[in-house]
Each structure stands twice: as C-alpha cells, then as structure tokens.
CSV table of C-alpha atoms and ligand atoms in Angstrom, one decimal:
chain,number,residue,atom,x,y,z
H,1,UNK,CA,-13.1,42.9,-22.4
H,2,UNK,CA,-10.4,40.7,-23.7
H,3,UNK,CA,-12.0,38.1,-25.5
H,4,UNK,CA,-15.6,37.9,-25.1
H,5,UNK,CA,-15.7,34.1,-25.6
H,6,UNK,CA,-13.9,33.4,-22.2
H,7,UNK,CA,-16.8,35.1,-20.3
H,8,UNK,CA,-19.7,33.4,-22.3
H,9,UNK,CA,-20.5,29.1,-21.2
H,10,UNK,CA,-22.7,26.6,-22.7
H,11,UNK,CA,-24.2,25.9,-19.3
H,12,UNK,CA,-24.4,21.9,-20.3
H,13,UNK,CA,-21.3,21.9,-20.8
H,14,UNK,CA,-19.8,23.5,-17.7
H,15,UNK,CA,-22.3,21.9,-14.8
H,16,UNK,CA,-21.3,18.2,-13.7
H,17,UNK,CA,-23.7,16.3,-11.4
H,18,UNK,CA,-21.5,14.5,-9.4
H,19,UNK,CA,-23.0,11.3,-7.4
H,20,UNK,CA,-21.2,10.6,-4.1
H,21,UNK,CA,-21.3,7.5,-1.6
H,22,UNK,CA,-21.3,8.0,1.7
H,23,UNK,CA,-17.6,7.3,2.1
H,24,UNK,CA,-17.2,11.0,0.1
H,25,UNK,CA,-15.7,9.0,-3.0
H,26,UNK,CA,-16.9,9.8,-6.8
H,27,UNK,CA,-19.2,6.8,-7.8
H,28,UNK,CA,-20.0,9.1,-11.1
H,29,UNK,CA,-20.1,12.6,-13.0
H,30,UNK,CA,-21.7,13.5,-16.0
H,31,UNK,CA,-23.3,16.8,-17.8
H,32,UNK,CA,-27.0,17.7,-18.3
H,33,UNK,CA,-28.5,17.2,-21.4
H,34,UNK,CA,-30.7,20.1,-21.0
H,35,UNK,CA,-30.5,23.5,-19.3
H,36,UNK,CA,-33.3,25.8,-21.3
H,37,UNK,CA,-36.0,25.2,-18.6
H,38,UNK,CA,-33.5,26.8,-15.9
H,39,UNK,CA,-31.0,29.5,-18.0
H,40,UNK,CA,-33.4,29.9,-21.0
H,41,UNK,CA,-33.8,28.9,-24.5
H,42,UNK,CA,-29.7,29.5,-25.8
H,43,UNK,CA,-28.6,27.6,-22.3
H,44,UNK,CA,-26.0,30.2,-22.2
H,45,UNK,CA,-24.2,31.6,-19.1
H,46,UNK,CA,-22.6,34.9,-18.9
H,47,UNK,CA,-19.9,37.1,-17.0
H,48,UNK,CA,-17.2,34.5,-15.2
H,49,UNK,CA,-14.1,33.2,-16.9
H,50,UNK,CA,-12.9,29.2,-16.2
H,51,UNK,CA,-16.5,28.9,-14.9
H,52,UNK,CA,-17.1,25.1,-13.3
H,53,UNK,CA,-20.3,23.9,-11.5
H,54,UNK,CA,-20.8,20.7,-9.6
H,55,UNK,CA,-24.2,19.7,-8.2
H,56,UNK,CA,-22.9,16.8,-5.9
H,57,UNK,CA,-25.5,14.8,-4.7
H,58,UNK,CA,-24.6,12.5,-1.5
H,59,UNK,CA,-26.0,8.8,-1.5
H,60,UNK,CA,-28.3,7.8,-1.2
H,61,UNK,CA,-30.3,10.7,0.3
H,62,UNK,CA,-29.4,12.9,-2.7
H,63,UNK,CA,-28.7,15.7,-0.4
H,64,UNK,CA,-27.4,18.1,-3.2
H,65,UNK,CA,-24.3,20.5,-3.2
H,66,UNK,CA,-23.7,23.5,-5.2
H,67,UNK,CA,-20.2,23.9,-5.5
H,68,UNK,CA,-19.4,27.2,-7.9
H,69,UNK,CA,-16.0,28.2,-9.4
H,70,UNK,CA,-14.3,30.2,-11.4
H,71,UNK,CA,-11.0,32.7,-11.6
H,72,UNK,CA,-12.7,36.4,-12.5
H,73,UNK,CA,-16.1,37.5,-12.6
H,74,UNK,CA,-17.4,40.9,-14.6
H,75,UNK,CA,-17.2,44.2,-12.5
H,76,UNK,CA,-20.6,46.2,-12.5
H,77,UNK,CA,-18.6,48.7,-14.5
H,78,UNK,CA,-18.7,46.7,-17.2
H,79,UNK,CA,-22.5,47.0,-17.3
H,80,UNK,CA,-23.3,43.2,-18.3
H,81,UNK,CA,-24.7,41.4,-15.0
H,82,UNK,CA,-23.3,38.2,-14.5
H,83,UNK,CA,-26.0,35.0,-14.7
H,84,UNK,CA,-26.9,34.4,-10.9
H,85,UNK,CA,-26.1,30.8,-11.1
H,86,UNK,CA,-26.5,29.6,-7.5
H,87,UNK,CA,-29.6,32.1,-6.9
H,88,UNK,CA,-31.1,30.3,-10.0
H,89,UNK,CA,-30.1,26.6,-9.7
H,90,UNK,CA,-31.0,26.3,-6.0
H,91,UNK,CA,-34.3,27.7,-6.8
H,92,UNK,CA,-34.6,23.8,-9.1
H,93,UNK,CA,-32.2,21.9,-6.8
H,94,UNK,CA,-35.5,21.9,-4.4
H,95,UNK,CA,-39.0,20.9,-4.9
H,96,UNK,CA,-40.3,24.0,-2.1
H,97,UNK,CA,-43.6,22.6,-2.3
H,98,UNK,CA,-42.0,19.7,0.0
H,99,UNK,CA,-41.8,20.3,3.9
H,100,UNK,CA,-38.1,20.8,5.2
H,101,UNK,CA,-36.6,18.1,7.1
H,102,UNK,CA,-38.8,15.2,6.5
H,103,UNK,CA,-37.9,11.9,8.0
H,104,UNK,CA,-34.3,10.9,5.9
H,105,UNK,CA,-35.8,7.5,3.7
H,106,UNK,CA,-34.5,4.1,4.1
H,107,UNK,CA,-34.1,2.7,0.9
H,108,UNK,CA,-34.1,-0.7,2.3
H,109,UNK,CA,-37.3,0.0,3.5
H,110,UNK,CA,-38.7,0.2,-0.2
H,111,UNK,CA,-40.6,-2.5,-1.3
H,112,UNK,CA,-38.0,-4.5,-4.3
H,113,UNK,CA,-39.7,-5.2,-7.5
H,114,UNK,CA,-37.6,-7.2,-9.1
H,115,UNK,CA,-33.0,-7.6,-8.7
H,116,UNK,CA,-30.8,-8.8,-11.4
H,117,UNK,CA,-27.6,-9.3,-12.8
H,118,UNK,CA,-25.3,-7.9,-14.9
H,119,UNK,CA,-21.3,-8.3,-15.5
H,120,UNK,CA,-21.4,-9.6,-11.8
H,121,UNK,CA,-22.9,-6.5,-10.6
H,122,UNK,CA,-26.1,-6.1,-8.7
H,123,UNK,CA,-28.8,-4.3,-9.4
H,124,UNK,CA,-32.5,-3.8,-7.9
H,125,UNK,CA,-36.2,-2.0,-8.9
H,126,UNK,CA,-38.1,-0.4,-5.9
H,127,UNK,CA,-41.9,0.6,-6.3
H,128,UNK,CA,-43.0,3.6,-4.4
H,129,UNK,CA,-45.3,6.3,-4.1
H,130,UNK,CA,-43.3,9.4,-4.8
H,131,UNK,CA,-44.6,11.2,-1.1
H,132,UNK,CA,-43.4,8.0,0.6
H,133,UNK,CA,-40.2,8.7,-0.3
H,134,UNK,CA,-40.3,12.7,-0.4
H,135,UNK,CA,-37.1,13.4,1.2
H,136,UNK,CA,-35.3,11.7,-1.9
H,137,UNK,CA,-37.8,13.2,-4.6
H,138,UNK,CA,-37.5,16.6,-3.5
H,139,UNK,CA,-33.9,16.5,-4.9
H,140,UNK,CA,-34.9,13.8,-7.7
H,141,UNK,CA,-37.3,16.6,-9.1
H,142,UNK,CA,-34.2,18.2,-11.3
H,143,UNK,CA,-33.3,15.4,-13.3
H,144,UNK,CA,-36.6,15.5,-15.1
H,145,UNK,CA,-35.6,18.9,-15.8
H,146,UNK,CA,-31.7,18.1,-16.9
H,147,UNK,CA,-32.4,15.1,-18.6
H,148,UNK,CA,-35.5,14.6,-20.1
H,149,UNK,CA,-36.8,16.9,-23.3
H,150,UNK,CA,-39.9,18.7,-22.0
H,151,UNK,CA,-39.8,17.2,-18.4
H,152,UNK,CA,-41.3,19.1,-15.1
H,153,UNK,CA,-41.6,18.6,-11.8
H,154,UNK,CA,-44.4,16.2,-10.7
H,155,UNK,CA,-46.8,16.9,-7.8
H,156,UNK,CA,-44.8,14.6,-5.3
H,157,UNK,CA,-48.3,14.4,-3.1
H,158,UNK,CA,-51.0,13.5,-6.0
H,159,UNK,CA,-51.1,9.8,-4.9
H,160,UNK,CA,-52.0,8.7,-8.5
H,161,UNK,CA,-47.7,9.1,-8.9
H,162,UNK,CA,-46.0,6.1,-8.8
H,163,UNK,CA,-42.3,5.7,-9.0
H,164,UNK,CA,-39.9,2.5,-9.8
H,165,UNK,CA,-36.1,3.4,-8.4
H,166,UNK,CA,-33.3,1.6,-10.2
H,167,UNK,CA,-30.3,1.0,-7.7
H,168,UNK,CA,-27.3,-0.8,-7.8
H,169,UNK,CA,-26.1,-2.2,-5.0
H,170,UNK,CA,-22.3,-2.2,-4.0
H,171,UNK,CA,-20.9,-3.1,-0.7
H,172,UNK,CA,-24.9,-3.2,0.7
H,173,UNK,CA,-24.2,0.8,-0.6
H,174,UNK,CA,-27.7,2.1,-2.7
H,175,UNK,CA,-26.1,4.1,-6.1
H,176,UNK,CA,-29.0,5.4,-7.9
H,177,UNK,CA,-29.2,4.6,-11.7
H,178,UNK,CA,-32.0,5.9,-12.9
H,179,UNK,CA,-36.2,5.9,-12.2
H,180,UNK,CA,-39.3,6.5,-14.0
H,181,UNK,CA,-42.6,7.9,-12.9
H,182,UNK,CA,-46.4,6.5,-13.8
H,183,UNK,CA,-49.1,8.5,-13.2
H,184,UNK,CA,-52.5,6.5,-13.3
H,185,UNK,CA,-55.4,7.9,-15.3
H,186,UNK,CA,-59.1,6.3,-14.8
H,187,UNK,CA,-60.2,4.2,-17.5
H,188,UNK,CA,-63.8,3.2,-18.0
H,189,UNK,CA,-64.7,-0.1,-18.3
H,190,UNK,CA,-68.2,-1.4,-18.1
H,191,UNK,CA,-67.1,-4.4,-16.1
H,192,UNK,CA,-64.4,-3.1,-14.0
H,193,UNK,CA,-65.5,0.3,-12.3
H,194,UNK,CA,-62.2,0.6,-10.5
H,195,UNK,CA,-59.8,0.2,-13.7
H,196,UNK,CA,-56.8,2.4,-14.4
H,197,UNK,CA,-54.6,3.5,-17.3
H,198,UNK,CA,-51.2,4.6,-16.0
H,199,UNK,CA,-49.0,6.4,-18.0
H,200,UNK,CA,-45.5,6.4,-18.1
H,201,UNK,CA,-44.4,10.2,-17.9
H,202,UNK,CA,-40.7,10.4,-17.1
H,203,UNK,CA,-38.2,7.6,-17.6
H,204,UNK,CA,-34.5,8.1,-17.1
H,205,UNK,CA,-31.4,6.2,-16.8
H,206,UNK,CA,-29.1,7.8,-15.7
H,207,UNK,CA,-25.9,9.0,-19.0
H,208,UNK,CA,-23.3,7.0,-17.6
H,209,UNK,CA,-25.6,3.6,-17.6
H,210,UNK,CA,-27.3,3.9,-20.3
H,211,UNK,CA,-27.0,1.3,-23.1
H,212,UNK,CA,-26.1,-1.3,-20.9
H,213,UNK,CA,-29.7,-3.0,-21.0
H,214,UNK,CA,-30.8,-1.1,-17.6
H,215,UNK,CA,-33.6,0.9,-19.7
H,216,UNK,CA,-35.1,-2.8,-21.0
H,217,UNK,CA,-35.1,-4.3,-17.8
H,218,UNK,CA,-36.8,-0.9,-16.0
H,219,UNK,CA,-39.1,-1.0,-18.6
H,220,UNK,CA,-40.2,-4.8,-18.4
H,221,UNK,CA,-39.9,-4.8,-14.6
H,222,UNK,CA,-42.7,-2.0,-14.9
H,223,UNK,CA,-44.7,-3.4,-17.8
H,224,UNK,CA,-44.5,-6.8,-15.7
H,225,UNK,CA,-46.5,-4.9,-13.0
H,226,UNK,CA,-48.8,-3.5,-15.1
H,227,UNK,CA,-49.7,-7.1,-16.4
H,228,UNK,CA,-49.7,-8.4,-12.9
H,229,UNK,CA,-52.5,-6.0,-11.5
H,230,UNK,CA,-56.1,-6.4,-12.7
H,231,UNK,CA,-57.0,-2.8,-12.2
H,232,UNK,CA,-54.9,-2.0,-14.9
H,233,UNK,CA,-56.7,-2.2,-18.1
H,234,UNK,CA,-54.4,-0.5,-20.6
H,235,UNK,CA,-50.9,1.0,-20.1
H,236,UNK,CA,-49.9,4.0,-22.2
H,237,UNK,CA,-46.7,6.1,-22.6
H,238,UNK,CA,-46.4,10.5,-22.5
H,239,UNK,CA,-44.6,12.5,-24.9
H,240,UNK,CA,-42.2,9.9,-26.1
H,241,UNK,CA,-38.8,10.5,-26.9
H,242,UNK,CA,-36.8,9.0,-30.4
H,243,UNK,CA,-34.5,6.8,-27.5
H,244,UNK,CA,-37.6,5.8,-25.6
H,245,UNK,CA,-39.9,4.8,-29.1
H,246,UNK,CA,-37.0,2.6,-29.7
H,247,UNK,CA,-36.8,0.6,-26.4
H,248,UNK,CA,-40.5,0.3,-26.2
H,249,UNK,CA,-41.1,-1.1,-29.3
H,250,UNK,CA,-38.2,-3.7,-28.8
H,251,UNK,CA,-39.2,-4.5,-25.7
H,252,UNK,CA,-43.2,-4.8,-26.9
H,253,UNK,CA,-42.4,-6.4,-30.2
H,254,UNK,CA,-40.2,-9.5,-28.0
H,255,UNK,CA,-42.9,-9.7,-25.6
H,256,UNK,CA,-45.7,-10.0,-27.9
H,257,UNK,CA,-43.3,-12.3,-29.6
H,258,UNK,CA,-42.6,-14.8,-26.7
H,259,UNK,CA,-46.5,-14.9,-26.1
H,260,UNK,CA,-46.2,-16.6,-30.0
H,261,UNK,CA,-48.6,-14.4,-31.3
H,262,UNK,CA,-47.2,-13.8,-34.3
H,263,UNK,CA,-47.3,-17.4,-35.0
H,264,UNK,CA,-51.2,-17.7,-34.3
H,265,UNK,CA,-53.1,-18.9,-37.4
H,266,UNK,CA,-55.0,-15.5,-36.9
H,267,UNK,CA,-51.8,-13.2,-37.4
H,268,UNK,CA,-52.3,-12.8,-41.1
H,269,UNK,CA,-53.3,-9.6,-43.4
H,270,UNK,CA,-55.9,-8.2,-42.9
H,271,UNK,CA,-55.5,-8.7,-39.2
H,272,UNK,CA,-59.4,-9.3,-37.8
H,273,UNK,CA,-60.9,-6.8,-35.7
H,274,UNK,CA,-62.1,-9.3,-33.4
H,275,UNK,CA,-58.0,-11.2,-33.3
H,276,UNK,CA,-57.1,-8.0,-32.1
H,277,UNK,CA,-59.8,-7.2,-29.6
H,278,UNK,CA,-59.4,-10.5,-27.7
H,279,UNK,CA,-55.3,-10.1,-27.5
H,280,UNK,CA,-55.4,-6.7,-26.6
H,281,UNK,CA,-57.3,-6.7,-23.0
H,282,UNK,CA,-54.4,-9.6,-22.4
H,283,UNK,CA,-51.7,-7.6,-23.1
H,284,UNK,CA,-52.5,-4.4,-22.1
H,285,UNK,CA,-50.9,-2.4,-25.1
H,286,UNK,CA,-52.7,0.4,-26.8
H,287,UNK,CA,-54.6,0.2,-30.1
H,288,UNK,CA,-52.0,2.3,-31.9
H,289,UNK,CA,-48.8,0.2,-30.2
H,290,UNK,CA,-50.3,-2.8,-30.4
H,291,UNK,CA,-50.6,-2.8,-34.2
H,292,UNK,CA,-47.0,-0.9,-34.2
H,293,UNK,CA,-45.6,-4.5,-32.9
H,294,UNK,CA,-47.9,-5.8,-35.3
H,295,UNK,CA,-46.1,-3.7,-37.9
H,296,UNK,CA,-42.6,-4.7,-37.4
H,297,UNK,CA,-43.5,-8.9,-37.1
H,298,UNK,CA,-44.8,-8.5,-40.5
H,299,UNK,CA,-42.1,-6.5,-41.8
H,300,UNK,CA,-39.5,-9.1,-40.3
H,301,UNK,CA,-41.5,-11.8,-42.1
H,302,UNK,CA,-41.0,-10.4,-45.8
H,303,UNK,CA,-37.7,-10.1,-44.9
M,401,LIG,N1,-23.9,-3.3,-24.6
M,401,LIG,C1,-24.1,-2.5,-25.7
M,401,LIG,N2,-25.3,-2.0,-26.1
M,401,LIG,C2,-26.4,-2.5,-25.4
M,401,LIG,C3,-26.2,-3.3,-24.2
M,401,LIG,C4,-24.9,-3.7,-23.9
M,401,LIG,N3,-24.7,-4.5,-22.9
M,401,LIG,N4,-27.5,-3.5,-23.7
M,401,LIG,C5,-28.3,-2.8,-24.5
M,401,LIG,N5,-27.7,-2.2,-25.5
M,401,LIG,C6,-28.2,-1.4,-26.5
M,401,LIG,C7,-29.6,-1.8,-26.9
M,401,LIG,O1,-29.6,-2.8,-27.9
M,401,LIG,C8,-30.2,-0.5,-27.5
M,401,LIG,O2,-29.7,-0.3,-28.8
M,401,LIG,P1,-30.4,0.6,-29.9
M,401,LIG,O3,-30.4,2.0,-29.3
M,401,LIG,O4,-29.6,0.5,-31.1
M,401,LIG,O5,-31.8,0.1,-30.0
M,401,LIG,C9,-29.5,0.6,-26.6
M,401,LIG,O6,-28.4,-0.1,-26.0
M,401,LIG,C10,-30.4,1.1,-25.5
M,401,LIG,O7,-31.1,0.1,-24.8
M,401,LIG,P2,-31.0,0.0,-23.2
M,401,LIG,O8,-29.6,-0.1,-22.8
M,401,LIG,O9,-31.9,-1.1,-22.7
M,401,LIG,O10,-31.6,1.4,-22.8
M,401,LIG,P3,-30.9,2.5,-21.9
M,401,LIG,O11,-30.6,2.0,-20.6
M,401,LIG,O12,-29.9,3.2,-22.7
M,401,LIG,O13,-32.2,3.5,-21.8
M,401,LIG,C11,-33.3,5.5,-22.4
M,401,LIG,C12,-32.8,4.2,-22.9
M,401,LIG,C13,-34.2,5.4,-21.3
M,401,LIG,C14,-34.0,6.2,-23.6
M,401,LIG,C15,-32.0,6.3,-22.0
M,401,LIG,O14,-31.2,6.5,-23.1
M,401,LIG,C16,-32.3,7.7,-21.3
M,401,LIG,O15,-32.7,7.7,-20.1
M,401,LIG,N6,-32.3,8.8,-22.1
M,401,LIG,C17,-32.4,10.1,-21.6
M,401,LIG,C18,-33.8,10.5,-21.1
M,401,LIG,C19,-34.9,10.1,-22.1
M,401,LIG,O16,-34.8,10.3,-23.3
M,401,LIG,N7,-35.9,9.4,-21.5
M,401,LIG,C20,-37.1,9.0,-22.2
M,401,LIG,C21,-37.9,10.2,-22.4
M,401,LIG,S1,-39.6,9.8,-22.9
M,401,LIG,C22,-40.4,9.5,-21.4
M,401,LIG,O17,-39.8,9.8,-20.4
M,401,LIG,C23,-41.7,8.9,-21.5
C-alpha cells in the first residue's frame, strides 16, 4: 500500500444526499452530519481510493438511490476487508418493518397546516400521522439517523406519532425542507381524562435551509397546534440539542412576550406561585421552560 490515507474516508464527508425533482434536475446536495449509528463510532470507511456516495432521493416520493464510486478497491491479498458500504447503507435507507409497495402518497392529499412566504418563495406545513404517509417515511427514517445527534427510527405504526412536513413549493413541485416528529404522552388531569402531553422528538431542517427562519416558523406552526387543541395540556421537548434550546427559547420568550406577560403587574421577583400556575395551563409550556422565558425577560430588563 501506497499511501494509506488514500484508502481511509471520513464517511460524512464522502456521502452526498442528493434531492431530485421529478424532471431528474439537482434541487440540492449536502453531507450528513452524522454517520456513527451506521459505520461506527470513528465514522471511518476503509479499502477504496477516490471513494464518492450519493443517496439520491427522487421527489417527492423519496424513492432513494445508492449510487457508489470509486477508482481501485483493496484486493483480498491485502488482508484488510473493504467497508461494505452498499450492504450496510441499504440496510438504513429502509425502514423493513414497512410493507413493500404501499400505495405511492399524494402530498396534496396532506392536510396544510399553515403556508407562508419568504424571498417570494412558497413554502407550506402538512400534519400527518407518520403510517398515513408510510411510503414517504420509510425512506424519511435515515435522516433522523444522518442528521440529528442521538436520533432513531420511530415506530411508523404507533398512532401516538405525529408528523408536520415542511415543503416548498415550486412550479406546483413538493421539495421537502425538513419535518419534525411529536409523539403524544398521556397526561393526568383531574378534569380532563383524555389530555395529552406530546413531545417533540425529532426536528430537522434540512442543512441547506437552515437559518433562513424555516426552523421558527416549523416550530410556531406546531406550538400553534398544540395551543389550538384542548387535549393538549402541556407540550414538552426530547433530548434537546444546543441549535434547538436556542430556537425554542426565542421563539417561547417572543410568544410569551406578545401575550404581554412580562408587562403584567404580577411579573415581578419573587414571581408568585399562584401568577405562574394560572399562566401556565394557558400557555402550555413546562414548569422548567416556562420560568426559562421567565429568566431571559428579566435578564433583558436589567439590561
Ligand atoms: N437570515 C439569516 N439568519 C437568519 C434568518 C435569515 N433570514 N432567519 C433566521 N436566522 C437566524 C436566526 O436568528 C437564528 O440565529 P441564532 O442561531 O443566532 O439564534 C438562526 O438563524 C436559526 O434560526 P432558524 O433559521 O429559525 O432555524 P433553522 O431553520 O436553522 O433550524 C435547527 C434550527 C432546527 C436546529 C436546524 O439547525 C437543524 O435542523 N439542525 C440539525 C438537526 C438538529 O439539531 N435538530 C434539533 C435536534 S433536537 C430535537 O430534535 C428535539
């Protein structure tokens, strides 16, 4: 062996996920964040030189290809076994648990949650439950995986899943932009039996959309919901990233704001127990967020 560096890859950095229209043209391509869940913890990949990977997905069924390249591949002489990438990836490009050759979805057909905007591009939310639309989440399953620190696959058929699609829409085209998954948890209430808590367990937008205000309009779209429907008592948020804790409490703290809470006589140190109670079961926040937003309108007043 020549130089061992050209037969070693950082597997993030040599896989592309490729999003395609239906035309065939490149709408977008970007890397994965994340590869240790699939090629272990040094997301290394051995034994090809010039290796390249695309995972093109076609729009919008997300029908994925594996497209695998490279100029020379280690002989068995040479007694290191190349990594199997296509053996491995297509075992994740799947969810198996998912029959074959459901009924292709209609994305039209998903109810709209809310459209905007933005730099004279069009946008939309859709609210689904994930088996309603399995034939796109059996595909959508990866991301979690490539994109999200600690993400998994979801069981697409528990109907406590709920998923909000963010698409933008060119030419009457569907180009997927990200999503986020809920999953709703019981919560006891003496006077409502039938109350939930969902938590929000995977939220994504997709690399080359993010910071562009997608993530705060997917997030108040979903919060919106949440404050719409009386079953839901309380919403809450799992393993959080740095990104995410940053958007939430922006978008919580302008919320809360807008409400003029933090103009009420009440909102003064110490903050009564029974202030907080009574705003609480209106807004929906847990204790510990609640008194986060709390946090920063007081540090913003000394200021
Ligand atoms: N121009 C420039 N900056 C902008 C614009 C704009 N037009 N609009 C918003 N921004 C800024 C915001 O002010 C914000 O700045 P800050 O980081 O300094 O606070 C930043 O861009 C991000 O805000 P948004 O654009 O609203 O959010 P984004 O669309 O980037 O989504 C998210 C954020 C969801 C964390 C995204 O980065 C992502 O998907 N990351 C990878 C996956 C991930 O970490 N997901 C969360 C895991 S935790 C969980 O799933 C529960």
């Amino acid at each position: 062996m020549s130089n061992l560096d050209e037969w070693i890859h950082n597997a993030n950095e040599c896989i592309s996920i490729v999003l395609i229209n239906e035309k065939g043209d490149i709408d977008c391509k970007f890397h994965p964040t994340f590869t240790y869940s699939i090629f272990g913890d040094s997301e290394v990949l051995y034994g090809y030189k010039n290796l390249n990977i695309e995972i093109q997905y076609v729009l919008p069924s997300m029908t994925p290809e594996l497209k695998v390249t490279y100029s020379d591949r280690l002989a068995p002489e040479s007694g290191v076994e190349p990594t199997n990438v296509d053996q491995t990836l297509s075992i994740y490009m799947r969810d198996d648990r998912v029959p074959e050759n459901l009924e292709p979805v209609n994305i039209r057909d998903i109810p709209v949650l809310e459209s905007y905007s933005f730099d004279e591009r069009k946008f939309c939310i859709l609210k689904s439950k994930p088996s309603d639309i399995g034939a796109v989440m059996q595909y959508l399953q990866l991301f979690s995986l490539l994109f999200i620190e600690g993400g998994s696959f979801i069981d697409i058929f528990d109907p406590k899943w709920t998923i909000y699609l963010l698409y933008e829409i060119k030419d009457e085209q569907y180009y997927l932009r990200g999503y986020c998954t809920a999953y709703d948890y019981y919560k006891w209430d003496k006077e409502k039996t039938d109350g939930v808590r969902p938590r929000i367990s995977q939220f994504l937008i997709l690399p080359p959309f993010q910071k562009e205000g997608h993530g705060s309009r997917l997030y108040n779209a979903i919060v919106n919901n949440f404050l719409q429907d009386p079953k839901v008592l309380e919403f809450s948020v799992e393993d959080s990233s740095e990104a995410f804790d940053a958007l939430r409490d922006r978008c919580d703290f302008q919320r809360l704001k807008s409400l003029n809470l933090f103009t009420s006589p009440e909102f003064h140190l110490p903050l009564s127990k029974e202030w907080l109670h009574s705003q609480r079961s209106a807004i929906k926040l847990p204790p510990r967020q609640f008194l986060r937003c709390c946090e920063i309108a007081f540090t913003m007043k000394l200021k």
